[in-house]
mmCIF file with all atom_site columns, C-alpha atoms in Angstrom:
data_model
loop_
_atom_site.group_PDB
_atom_site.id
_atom_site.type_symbol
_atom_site.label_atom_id
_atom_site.label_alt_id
_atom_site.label_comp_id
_atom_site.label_asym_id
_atom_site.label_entity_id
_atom_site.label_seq_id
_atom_site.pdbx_PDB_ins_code
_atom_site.Cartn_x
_atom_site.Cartn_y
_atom_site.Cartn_z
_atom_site.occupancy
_atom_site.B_iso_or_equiv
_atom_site.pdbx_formal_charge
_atom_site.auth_seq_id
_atom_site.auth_comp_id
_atom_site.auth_asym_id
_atom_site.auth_atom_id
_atom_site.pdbx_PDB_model_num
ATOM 1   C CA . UNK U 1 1   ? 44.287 15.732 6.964  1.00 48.00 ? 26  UNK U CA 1
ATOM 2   C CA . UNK U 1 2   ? 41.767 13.014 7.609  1.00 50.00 ? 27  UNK U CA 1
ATOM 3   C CA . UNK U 1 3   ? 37.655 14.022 7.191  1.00 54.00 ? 28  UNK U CA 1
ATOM 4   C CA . UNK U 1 4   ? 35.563 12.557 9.337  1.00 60.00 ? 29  UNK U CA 1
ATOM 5   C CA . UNK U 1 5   ? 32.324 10.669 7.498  1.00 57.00 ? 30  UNK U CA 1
ATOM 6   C CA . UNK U 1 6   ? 29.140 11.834 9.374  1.00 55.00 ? 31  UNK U CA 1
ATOM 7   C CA . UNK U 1 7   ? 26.671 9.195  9.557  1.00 60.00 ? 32  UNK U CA 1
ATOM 8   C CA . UNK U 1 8   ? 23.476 9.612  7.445  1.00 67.00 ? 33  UNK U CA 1
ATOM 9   C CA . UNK U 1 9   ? 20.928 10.893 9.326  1.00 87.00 ? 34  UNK U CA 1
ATOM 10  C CA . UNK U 1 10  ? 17.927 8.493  8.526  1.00 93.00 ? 35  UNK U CA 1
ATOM 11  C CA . UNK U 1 11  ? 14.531 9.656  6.668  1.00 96.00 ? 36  UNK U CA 1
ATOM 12  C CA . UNK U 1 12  ? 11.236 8.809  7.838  1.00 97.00 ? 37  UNK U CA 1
ATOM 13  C CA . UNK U 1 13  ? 7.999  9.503  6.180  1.00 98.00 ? 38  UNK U CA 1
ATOM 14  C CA . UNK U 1 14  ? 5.178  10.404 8.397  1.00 97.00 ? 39  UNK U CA 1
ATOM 15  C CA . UNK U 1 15  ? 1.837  9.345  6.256  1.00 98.00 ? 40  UNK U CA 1
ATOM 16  C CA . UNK U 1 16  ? -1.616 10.857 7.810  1.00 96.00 ? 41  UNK U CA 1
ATOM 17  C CA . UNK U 1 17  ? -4.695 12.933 6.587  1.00 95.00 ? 42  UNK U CA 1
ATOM 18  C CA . UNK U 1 18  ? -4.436 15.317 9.687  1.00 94.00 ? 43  UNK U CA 1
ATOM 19  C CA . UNK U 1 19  ? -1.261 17.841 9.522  1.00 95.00 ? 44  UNK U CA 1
ATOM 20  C CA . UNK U 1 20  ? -1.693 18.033 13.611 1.00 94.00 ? 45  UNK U CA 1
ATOM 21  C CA . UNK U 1 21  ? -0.857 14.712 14.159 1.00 91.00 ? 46  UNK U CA 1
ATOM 22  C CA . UNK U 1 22  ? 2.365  15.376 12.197 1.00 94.00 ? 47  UNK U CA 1
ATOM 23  C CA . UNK U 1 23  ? 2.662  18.684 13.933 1.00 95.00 ? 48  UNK U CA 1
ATOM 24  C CA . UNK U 1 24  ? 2.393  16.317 17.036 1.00 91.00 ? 49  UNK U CA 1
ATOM 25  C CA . UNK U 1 25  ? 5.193  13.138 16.092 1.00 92.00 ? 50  UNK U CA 1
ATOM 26  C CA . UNK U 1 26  ? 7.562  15.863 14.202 1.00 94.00 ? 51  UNK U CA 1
ATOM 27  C CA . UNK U 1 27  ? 9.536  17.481 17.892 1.00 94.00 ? 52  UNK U CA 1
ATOM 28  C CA . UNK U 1 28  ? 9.754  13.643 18.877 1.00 91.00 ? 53  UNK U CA 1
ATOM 29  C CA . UNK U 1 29  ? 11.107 12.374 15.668 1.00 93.00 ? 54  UNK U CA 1
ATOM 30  C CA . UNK U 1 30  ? 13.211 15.076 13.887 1.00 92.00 ? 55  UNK U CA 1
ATOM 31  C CA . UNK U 1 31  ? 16.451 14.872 16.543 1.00 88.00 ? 56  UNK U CA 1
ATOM 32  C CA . UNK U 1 32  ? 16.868 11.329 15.028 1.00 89.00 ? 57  UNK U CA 1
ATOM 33  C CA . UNK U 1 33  ? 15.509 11.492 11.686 1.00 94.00 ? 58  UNK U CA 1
ATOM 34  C CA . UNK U 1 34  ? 15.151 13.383 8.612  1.00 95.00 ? 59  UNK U CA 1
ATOM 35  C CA . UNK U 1 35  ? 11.154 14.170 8.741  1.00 96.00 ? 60  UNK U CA 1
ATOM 36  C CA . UNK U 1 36  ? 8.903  14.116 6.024  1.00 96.00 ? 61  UNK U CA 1
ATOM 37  C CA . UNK U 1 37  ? 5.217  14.147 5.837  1.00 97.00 ? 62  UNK U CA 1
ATOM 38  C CA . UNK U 1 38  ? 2.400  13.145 3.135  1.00 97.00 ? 63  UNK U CA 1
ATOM 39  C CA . UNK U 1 39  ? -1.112 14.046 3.517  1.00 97.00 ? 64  UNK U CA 1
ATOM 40  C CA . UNK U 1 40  ? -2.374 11.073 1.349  1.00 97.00 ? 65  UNK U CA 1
ATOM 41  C CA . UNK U 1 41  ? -1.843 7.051  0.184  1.00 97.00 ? 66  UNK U CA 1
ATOM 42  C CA . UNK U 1 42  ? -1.018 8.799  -3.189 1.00 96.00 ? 67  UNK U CA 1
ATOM 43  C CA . UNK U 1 43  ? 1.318  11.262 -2.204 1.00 97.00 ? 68  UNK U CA 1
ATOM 44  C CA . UNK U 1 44  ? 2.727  8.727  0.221  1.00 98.00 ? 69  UNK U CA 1
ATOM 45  C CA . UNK U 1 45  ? 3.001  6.227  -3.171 1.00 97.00 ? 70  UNK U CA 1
ATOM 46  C CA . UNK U 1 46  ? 4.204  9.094  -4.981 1.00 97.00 ? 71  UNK U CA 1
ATOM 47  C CA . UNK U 1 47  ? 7.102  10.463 -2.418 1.00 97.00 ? 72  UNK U CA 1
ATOM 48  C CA . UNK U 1 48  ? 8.497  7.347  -1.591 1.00 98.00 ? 73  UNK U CA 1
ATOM 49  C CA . UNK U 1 49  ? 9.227  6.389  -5.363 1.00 96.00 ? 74  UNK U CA 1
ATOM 50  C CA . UNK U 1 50  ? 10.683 9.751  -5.647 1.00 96.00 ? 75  UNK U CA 1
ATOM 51  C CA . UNK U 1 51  ? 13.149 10.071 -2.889 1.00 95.00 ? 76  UNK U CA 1
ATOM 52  C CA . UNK U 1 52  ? 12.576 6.469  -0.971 1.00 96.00 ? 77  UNK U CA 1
ATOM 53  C CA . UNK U 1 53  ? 12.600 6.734  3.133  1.00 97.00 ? 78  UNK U CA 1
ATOM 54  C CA . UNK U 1 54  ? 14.314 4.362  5.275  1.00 97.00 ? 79  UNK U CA 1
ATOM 55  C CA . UNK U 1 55  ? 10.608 3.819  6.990  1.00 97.00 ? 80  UNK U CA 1
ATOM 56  C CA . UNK U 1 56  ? 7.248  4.919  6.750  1.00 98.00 ? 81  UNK U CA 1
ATOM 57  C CA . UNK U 1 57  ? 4.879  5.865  10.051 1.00 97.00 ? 82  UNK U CA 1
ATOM 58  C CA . UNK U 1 58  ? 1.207  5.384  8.020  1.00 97.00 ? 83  UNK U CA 1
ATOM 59  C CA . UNK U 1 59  ? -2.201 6.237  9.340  1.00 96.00 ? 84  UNK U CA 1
ATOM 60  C CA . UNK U 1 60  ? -4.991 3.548  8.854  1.00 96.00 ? 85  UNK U CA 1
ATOM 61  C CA . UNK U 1 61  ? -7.832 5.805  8.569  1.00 94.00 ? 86  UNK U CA 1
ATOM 62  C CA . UNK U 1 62  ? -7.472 8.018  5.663  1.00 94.00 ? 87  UNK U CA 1
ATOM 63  C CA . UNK U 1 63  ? -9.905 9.418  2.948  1.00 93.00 ? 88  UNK U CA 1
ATOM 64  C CA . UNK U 1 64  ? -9.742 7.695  -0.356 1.00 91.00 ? 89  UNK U CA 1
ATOM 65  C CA . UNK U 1 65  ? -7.046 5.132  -0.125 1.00 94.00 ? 90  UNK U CA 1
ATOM 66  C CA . UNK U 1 66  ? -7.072 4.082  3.112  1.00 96.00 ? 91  UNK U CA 1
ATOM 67  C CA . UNK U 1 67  ? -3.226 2.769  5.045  1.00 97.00 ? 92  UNK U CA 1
ATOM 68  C CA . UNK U 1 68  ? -4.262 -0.773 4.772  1.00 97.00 ? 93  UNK U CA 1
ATOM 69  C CA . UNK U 1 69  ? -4.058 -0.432 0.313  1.00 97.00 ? 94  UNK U CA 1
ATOM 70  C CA . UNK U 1 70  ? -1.506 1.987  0.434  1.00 98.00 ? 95  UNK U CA 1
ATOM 71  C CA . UNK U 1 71  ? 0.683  -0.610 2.554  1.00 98.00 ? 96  UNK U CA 1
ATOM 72  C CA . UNK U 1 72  ? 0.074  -2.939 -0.065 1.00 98.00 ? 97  UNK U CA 1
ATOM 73  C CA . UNK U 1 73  ? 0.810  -0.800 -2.669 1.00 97.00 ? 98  UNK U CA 1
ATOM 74  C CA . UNK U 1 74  ? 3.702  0.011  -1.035 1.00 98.00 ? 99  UNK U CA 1
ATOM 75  C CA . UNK U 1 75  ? 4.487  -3.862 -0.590 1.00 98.00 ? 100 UNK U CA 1
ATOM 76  C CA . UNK U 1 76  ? 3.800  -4.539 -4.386 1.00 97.00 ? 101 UNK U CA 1
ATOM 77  C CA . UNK U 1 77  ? 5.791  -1.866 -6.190 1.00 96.00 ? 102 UNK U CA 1
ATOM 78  C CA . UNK U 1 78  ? 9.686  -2.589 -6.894 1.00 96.00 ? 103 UNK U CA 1
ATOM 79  C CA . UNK U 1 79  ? 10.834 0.816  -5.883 1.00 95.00 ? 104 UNK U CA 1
ATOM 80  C CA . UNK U 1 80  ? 9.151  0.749  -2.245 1.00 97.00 ? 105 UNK U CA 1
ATOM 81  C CA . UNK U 1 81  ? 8.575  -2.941 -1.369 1.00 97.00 ? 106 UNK U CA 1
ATOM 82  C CA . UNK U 1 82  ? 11.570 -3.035 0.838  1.00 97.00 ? 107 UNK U CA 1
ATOM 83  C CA . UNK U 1 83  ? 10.855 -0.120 2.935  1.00 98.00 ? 108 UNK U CA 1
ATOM 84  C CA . UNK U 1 84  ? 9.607  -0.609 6.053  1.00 98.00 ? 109 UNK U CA 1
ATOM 85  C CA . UNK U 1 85  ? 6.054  0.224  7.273  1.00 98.00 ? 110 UNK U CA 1
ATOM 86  C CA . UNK U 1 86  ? 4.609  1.138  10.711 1.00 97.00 ? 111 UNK U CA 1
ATOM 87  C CA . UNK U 1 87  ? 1.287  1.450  10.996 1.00 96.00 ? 112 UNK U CA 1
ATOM 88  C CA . UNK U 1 88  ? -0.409 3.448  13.459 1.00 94.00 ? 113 UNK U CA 1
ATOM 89  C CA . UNK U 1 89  ? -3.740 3.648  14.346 1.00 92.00 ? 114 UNK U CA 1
ATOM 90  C CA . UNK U 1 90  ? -7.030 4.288  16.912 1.00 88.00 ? 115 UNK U CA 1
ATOM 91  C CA . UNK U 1 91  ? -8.116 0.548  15.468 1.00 88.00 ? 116 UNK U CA 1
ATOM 92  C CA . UNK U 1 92  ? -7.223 -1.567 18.506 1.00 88.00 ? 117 UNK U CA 1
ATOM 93  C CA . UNK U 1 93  ? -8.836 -5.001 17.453 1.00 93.00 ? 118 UNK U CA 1
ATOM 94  C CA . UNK U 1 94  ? -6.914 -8.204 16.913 1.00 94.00 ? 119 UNK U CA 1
ATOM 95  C CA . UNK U 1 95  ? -8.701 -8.319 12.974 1.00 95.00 ? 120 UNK U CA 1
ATOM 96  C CA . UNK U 1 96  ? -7.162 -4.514 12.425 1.00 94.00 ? 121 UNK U CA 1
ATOM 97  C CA . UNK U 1 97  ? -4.257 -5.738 13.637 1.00 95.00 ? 122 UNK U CA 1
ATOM 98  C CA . UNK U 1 98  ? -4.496 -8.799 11.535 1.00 96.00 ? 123 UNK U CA 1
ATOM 99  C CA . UNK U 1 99  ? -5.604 -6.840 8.281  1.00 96.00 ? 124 UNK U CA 1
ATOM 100 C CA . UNK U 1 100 ? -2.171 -4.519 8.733  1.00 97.00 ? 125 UNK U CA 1
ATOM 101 C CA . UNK U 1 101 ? -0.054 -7.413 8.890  1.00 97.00 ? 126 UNK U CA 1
ATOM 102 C CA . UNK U 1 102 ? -1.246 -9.154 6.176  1.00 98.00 ? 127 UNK U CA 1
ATOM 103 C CA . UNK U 1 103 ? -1.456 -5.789 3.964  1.00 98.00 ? 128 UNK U CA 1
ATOM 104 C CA . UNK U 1 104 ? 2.348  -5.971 4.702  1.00 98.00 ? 129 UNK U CA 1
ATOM 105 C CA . UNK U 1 105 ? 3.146  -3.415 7.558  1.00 98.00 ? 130 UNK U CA 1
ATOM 106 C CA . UNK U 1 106 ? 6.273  -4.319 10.287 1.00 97.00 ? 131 UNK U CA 1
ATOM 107 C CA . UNK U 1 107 ? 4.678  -3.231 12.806 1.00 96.00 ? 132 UNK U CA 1
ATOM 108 C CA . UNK U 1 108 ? 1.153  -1.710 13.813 1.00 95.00 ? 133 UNK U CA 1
ATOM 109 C CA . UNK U 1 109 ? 1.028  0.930  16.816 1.00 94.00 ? 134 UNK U CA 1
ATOM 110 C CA . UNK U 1 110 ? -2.688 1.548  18.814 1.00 93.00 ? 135 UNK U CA 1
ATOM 111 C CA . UNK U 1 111 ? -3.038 4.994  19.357 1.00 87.00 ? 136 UNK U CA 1
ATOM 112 C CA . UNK U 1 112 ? -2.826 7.088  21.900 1.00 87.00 ? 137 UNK U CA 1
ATOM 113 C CA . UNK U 1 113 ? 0.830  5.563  22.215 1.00 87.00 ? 138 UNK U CA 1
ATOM 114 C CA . UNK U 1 114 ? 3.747  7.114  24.400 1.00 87.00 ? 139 UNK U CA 1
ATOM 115 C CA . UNK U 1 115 ? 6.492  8.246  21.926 1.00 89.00 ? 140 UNK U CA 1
ATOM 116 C CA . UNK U 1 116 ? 9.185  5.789  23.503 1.00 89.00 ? 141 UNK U CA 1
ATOM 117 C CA . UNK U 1 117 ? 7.031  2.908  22.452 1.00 88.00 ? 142 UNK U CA 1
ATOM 118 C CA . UNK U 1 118 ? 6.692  4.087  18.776 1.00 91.00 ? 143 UNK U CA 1
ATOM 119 C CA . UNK U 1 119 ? 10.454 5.050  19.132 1.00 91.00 ? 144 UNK U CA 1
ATOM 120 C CA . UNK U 1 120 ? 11.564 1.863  20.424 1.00 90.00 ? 145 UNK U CA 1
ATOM 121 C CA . UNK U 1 121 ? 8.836  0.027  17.537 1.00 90.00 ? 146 UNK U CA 1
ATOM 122 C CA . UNK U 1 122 ? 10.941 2.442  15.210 1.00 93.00 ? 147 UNK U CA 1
ATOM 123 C CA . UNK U 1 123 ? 14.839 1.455  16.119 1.00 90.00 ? 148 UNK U CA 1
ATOM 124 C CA . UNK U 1 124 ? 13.608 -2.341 16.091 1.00 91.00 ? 149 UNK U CA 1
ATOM 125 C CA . UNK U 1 125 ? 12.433 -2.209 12.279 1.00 92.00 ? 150 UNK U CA 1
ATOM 126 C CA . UNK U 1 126 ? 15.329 0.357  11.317 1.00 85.00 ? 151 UNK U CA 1
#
């Protein structure tokens, strides 16, 4: 009797002050990953120490520490400076852009975006 080895189903953090937008990505996301979500930069720091995802969606705009120093936190720490980061954000400019990229995110998404863009974003990086 052979078993058959189900693929593991990928985990994705969803980082952003506002539970709605979660409420919003979570439908779209879940039939392909494992869905978490973080309400903070320190609980986002905190969670992916404790059980690493395989990426990270992270707001920009965010009380206290904002995406941009929680990427590079993220970037700077052993446990989680391979994981990868999208950002996504309502900060369309070239210097936002700029400042994700060189806080360390793969990829940074305008919003409002259609889901198969961030999807399609998401299955490059992962």
């Amino acid at each position: 009797m052979s078993s058959v080895i189900e693929p593991k189903t990928k985990r994705l953090l969803v980082v952003d002050d506002e539970y709605f937008n979660y409420e919003m990505l979570k439908p779209a996301l879940e039939s392909k990953f494992d869905v978490s979500y973080a309400d903070s930069g320190q609980n986002c720091l905190a969670s992916a120490i404790a059980n690493p995802p395989d990426i990270i969606l992270l707001d920009v705009c965010m009380p206290g520490l904002d995406g941009y120093d929680t990427c590079r936190m993220l970037k700077h720490t052993p446990e989680t400076k391979n994981i990868p980061v999208v950002m996504v954000s309502g900060l369309e400019s070239e210097l936002e852009k700029k400042t994700g990229f060189d806080a360390g995110c793969d990829a940074y998404v305008v919003k409002p975006f259609a889901i198969s863009a961030l999807l399609e974003q998401i299955n490059t990086i992962v």
